[in-house]
CSV table of N, CA, C and O in Angstrom, one decimal:
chain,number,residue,atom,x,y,z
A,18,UNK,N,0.9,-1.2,0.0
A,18,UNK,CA,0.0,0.0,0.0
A,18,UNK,C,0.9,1.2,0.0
A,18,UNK,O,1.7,1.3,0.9
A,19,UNK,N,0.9,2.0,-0.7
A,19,UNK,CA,1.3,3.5,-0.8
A,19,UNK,C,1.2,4.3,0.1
A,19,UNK,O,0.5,3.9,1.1
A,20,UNK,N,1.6,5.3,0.2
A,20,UNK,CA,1.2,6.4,0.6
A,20,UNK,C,0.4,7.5,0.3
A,20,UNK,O,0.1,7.7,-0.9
A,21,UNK,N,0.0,8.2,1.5
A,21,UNK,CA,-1.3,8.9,0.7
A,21,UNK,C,-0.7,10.4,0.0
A,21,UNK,O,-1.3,11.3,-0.7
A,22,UNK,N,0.6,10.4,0.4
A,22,UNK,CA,1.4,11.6,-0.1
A,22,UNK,C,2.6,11.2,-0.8
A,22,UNK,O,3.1,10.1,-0.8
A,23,UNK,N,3.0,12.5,-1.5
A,23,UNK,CA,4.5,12.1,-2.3
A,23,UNK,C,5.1,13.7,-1.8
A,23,UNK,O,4.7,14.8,-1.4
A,24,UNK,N,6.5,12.9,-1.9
A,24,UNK,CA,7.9,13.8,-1.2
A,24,UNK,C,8.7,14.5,-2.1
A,24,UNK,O,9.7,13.9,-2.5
A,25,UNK,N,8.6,15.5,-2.3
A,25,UNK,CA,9.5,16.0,-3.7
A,25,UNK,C,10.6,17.0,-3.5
A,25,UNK,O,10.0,18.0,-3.1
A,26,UNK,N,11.9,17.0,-3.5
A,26,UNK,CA,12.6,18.0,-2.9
A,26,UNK,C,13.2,18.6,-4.4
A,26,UNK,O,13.4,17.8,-5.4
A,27,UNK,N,13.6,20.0,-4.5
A,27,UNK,CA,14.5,20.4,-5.4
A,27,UNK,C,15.1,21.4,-4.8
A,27,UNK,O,14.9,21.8,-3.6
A,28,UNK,N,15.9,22.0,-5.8
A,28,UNK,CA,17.2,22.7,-5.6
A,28,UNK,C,17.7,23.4,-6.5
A,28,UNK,O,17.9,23.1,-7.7
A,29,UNK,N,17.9,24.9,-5.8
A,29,UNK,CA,18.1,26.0,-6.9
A,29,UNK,C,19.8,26.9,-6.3
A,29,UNK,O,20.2,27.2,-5.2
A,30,UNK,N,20.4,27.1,-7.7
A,30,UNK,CA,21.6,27.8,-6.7
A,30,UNK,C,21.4,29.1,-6.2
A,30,UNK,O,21.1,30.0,-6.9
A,31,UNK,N,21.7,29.0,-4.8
A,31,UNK,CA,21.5,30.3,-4.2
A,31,UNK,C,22.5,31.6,-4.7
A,31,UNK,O,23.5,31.4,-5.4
A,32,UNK,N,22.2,33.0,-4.3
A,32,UNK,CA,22.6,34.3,-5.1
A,32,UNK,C,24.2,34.1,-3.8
A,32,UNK,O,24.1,33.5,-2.7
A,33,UNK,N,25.2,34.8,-4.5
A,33,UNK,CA,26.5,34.3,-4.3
A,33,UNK,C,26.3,35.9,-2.8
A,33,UNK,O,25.5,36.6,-2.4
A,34,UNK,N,27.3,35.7,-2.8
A,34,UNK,CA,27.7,36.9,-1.2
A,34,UNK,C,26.3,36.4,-0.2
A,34,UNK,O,25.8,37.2,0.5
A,35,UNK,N,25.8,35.4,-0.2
A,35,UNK,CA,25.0,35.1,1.0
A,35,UNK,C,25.1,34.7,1.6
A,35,UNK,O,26.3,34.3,1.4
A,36,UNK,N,24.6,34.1,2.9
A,36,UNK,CA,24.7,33.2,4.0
A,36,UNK,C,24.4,31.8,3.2
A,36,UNK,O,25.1,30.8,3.1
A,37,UNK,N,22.9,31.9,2.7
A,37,UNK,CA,22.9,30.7,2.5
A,37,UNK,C,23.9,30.0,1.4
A,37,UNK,O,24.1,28.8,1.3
A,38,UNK,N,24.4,30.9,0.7
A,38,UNK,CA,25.1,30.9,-0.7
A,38,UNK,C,26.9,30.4,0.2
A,38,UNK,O,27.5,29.4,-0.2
A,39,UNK,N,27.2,30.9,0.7
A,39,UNK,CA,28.3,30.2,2.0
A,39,UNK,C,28.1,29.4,2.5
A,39,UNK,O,29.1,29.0,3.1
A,40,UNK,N,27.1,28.6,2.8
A,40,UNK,CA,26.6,27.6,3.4
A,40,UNK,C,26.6,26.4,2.9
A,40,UNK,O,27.4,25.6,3.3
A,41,UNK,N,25.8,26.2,1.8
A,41,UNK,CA,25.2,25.9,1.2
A,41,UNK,C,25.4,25.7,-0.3
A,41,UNK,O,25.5,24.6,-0.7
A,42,UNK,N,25.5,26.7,-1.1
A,42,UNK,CA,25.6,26.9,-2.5
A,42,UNK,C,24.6,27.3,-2.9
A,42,UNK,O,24.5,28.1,-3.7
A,43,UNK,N,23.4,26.5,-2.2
A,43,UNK,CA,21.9,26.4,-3.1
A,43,UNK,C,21.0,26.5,-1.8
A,43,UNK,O,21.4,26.9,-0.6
A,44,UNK,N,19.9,26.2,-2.2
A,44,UNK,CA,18.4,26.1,-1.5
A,44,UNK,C,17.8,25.3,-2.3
A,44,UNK,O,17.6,25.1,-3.5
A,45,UNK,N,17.3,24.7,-0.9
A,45,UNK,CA,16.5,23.4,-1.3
A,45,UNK,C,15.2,23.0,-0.7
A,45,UNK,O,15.1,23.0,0.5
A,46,UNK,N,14.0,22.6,-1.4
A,46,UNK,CA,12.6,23.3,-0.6
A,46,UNK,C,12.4,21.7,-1.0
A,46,UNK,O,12.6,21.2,-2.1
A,47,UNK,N,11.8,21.1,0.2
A,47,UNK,CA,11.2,19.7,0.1
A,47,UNK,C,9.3,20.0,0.7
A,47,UNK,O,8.9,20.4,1.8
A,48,UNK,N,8.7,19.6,-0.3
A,48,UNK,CA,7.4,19.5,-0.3
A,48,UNK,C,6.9,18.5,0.2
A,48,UNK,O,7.8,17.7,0.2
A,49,UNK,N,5.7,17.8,0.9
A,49,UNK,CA,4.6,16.8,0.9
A,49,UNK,C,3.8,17.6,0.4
A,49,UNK,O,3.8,18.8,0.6
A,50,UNK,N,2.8,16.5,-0.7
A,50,UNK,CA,1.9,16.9,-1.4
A,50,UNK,C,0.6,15.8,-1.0
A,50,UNK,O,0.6,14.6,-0.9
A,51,UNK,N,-0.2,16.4,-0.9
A,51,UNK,CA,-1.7,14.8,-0.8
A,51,UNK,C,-1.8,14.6,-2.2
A,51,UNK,O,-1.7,15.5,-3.1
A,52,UNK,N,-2.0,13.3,-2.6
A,52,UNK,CA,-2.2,13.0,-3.7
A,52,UNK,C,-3.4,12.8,-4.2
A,52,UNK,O,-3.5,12.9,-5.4
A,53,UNK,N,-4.5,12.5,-3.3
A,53,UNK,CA,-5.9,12.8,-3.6
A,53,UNK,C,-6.2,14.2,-4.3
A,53,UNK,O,-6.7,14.3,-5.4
A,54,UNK,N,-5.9,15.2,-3.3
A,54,UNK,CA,-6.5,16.7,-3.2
A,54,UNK,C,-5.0,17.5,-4.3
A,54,UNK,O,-5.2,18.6,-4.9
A,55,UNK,N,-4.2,17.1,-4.4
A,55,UNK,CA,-2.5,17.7,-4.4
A,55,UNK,C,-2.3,19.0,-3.9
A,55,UNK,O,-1.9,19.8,-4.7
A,56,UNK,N,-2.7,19.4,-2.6
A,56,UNK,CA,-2.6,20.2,-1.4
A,56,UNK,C,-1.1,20.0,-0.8
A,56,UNK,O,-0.9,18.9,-0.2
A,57,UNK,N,-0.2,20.7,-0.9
A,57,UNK,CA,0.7,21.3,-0.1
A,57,UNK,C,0.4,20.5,1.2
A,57,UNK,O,-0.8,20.9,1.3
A,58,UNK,N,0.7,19.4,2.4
A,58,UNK,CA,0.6,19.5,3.5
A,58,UNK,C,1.4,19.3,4.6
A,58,UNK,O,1.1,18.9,5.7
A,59,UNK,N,2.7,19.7,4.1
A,59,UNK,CA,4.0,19.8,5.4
A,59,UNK,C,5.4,20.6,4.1
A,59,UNK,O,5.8,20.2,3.0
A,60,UNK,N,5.7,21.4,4.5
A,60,UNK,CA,7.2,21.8,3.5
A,60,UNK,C,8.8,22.5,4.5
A,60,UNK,O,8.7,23.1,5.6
A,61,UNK,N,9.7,22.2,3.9
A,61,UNK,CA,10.9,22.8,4.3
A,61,UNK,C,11.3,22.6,3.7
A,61,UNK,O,11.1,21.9,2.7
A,62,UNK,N,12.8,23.7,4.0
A,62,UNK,CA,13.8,24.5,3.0
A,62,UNK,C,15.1,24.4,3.9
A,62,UNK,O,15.2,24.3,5.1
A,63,UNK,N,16.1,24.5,2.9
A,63,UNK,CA,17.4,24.6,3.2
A,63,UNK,C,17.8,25.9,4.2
A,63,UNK,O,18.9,26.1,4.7
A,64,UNK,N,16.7,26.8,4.4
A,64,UNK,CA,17.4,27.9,5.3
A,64,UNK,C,18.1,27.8,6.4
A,64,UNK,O,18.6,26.8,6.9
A,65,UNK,N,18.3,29.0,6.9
A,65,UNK,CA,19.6,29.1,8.2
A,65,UNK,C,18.8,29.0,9.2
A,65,UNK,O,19.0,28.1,10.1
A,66,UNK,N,17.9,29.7,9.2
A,66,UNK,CA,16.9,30.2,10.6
A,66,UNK,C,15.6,29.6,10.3
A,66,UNK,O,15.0,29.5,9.2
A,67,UNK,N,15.1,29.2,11.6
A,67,UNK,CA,13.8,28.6,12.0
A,67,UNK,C,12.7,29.2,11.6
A,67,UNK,O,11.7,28.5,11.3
A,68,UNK,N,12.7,30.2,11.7
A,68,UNK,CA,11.9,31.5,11.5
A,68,UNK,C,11.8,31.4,9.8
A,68,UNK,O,10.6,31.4,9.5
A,69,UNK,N,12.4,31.4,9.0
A,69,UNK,CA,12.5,31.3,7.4
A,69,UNK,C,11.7,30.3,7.6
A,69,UNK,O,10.5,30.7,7.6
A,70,UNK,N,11.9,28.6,7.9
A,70,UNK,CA,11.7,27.9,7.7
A,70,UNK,C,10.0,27.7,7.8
A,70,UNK,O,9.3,27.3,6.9
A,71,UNK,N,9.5,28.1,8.9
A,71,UNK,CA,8.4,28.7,9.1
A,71,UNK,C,7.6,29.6,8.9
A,71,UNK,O,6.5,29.8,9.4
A,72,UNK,N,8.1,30.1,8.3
A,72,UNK,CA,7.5,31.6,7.3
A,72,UNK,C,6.9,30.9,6.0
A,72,UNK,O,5.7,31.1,5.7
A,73,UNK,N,7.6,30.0,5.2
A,73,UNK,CA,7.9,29.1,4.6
A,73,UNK,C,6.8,28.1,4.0
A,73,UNK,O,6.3,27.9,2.9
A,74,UNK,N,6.5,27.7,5.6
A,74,UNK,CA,5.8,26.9,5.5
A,74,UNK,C,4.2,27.3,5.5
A,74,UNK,O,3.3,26.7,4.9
A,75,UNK,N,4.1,28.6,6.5
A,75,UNK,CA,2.8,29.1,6.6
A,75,UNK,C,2.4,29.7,5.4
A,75,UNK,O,1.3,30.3,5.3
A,76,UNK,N,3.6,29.6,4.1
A,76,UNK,CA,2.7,30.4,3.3
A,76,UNK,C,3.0,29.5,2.0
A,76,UNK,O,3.0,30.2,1.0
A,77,UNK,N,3.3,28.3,2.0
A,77,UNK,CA,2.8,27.5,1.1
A,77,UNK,C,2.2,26.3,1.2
A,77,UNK,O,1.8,25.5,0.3
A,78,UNK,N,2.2,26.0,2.7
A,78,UNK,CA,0.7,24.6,3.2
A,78,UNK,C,-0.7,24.9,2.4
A,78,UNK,O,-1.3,26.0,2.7
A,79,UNK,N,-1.1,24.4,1.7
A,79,UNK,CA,-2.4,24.4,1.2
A,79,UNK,C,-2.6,25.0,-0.2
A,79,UNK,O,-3.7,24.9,-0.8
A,80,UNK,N,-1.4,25.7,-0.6
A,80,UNK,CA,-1.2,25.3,-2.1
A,80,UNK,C,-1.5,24.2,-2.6
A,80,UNK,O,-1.2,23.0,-2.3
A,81,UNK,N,-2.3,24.7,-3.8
A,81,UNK,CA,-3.1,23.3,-4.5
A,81,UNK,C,-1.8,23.0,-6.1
A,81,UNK,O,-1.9,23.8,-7.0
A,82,UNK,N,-1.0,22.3,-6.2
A,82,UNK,CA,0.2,22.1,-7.1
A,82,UNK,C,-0.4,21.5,-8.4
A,82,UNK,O,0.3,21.5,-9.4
A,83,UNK,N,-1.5,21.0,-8.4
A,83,UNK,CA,-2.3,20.8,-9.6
A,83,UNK,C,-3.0,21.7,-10.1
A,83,UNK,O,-3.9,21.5,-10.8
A,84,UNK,N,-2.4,23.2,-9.9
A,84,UNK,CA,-3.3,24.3,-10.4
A,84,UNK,C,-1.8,24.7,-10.9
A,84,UNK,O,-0.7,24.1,-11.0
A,85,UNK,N,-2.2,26.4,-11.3
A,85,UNK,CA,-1.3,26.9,-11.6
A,85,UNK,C,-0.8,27.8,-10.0
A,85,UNK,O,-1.5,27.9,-9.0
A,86,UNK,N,0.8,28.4,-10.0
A,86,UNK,CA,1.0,28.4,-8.6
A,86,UNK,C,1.6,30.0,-8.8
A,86,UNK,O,2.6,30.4,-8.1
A,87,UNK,N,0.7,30.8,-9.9
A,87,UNK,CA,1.8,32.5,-9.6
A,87,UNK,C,1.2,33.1,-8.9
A,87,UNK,O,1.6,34.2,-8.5
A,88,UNK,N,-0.4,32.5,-8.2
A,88,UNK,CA,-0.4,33.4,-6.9
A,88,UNK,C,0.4,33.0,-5.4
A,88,UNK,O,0.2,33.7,-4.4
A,89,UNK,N,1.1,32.1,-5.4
A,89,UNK,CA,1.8,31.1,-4.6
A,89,UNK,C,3.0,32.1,-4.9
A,89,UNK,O,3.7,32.8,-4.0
A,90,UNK,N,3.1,32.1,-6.0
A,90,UNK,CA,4.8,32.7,-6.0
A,90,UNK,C,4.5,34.5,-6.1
A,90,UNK,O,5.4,35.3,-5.7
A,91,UNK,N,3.5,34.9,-6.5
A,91,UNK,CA,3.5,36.8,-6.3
A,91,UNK,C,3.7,36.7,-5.1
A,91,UNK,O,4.8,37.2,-4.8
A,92,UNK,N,2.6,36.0,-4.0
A,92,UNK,CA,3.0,36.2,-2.3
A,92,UNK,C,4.4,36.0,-2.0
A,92,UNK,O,5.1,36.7,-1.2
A,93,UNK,N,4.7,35.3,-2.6
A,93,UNK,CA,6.3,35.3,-2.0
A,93,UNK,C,7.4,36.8,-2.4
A,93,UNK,O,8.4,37.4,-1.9
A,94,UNK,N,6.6,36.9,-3.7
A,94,UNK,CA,7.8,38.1,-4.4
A,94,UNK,C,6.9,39.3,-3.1
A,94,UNK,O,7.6,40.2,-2.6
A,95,UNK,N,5.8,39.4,-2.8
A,95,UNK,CA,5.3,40.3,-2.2
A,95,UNK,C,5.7,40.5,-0.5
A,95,UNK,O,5.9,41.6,0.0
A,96,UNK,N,5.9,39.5,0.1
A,96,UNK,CA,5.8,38.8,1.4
A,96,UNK,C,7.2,38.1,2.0
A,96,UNK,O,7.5,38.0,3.2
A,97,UNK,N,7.9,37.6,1.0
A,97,UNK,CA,9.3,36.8,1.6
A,97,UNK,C,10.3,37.4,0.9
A,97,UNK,O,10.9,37.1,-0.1
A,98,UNK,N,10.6,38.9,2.1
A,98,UNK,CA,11.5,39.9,1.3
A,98,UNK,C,13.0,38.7,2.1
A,98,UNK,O,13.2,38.6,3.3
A,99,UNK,N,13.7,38.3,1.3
A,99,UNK,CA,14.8,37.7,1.3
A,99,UNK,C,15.5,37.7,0.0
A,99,UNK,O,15.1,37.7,-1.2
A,100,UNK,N,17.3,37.8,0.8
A,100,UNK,CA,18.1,37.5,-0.9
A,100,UNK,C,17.7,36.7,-1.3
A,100,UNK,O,17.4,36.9,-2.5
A,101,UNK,N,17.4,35.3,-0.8
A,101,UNK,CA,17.5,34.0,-1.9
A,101,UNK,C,15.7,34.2,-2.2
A,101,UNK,O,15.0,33.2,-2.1
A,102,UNK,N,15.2,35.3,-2.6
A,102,UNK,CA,13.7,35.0,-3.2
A,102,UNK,C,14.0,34.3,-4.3
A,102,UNK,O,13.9,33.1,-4.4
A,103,UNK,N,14.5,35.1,-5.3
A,103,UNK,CA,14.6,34.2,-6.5
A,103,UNK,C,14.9,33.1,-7.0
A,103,UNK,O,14.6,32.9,-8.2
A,104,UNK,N,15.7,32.0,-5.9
A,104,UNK,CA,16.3,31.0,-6.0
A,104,UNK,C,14.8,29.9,-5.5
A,104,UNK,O,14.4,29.1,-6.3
A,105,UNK,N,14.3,30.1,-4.3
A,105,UNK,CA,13.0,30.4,-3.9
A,105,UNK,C,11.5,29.8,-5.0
A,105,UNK,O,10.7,28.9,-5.0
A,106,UNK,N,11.9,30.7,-5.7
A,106,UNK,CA,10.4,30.9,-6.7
A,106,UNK,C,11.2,29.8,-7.6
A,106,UNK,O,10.5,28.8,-7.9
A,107,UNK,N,12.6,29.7,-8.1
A,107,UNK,CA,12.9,28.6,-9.4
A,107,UNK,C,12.5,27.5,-8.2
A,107,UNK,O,11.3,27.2,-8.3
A,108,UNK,N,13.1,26.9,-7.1
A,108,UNK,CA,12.7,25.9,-6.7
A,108,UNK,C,11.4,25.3,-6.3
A,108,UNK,O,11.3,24.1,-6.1
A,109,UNK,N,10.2,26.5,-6.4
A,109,UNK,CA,9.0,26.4,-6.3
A,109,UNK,C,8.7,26.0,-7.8
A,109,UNK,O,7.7,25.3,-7.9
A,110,UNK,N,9.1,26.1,-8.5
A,110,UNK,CA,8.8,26.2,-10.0
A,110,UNK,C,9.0,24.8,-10.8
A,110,UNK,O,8.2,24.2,-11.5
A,111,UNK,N,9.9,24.6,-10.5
A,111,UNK,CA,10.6,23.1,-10.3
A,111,UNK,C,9.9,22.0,-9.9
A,111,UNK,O,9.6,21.1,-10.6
A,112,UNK,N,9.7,22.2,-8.5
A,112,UNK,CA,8.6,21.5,-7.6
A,112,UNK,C,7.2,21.4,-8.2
A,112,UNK,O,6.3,20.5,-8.1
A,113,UNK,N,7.3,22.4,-8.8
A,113,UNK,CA,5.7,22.2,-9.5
A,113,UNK,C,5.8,21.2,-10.7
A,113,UNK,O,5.4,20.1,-10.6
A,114,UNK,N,6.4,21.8,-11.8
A,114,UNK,CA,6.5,20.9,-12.6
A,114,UNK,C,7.0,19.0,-12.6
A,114,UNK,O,6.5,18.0,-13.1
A,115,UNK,N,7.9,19.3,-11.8
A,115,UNK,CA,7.9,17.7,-11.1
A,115,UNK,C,7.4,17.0,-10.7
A,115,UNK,O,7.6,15.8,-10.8
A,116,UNK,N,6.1,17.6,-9.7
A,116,UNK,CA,4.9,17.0,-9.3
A,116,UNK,C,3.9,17.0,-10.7
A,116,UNK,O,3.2,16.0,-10.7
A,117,UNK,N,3.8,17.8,-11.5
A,117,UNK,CA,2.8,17.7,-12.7
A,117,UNK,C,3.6,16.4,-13.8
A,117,UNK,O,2.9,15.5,-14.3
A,118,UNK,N,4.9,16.5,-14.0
A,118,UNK,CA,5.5,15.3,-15.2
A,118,UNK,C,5.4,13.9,-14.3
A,118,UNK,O,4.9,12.8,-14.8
A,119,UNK,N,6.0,14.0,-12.8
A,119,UNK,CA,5.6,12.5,-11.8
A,119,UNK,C,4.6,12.4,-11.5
A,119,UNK,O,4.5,11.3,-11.0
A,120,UNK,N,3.5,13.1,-11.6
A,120,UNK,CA,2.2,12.5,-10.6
A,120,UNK,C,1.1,13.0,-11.4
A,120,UNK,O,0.2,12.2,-11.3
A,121,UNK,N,1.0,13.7,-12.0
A,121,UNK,CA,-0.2,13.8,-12.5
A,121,UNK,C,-0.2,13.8,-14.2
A,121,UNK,O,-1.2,14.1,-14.9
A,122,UNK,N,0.6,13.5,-14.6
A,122,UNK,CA,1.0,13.0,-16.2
A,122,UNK,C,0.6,11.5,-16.3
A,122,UNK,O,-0.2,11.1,-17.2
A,123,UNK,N,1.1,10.7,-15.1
A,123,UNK,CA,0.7,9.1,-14.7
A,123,UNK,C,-0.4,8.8,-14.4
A,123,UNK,O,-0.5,7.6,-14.3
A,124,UNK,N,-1.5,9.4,-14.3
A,124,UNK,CA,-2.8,9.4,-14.0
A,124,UNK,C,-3.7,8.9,-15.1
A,124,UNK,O,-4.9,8.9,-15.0
């Protein structure tokens, strides 16, 4: 028996002179998705701080990934004033598409 969710992590290279870019290199945002509903239902990121990570999370849980997601990513360009936004939105971007060519292409 399966699971009722799928796990998708990707990875974008982070903007250079950063913390996470010293750290790291990149940023890396791992999703749970329901596969029934394909609702966002648990996410984390490669960040430094807890607080990112949770920002994070409150504002892409319940993202529906079987839609289209640029109101998912305006909030972020609007709302998650950080260097690595744009690494951020490619890894969101990513994530989407990988969940649409693995899981819902197979359908």
């Amino acid at each position: 028996m399966g699971m009722p969710t799928v796990f998708i992590s990707t990875y974008a290279k982070a903007p250079q002179n950063t913390p996470m870019y010293e750290n790291n290199k990149q940023i890396g945002v791992m999703l749970e998705i329901q596969k029934q509903n394909h609702v966002v239902v648990n996410a984390d990121a490669t960040f430094i701080t807890e607080l990112a990570k949770d920002y994070l999370k409150r504002i892409v849980i319940g993202a529906d990934f079987s839609k289209d997601i640029s109101p998912l990513l305006k909030g972020i360009e609007k709302d998650f004033l950080i260097q690595s936004q744009g690494a951020l939105i490619v890894a969101l971007k990513v994530a989407h598409q990988k969940y649409h060519d693995n899981f819902l292409q197979k359908k």
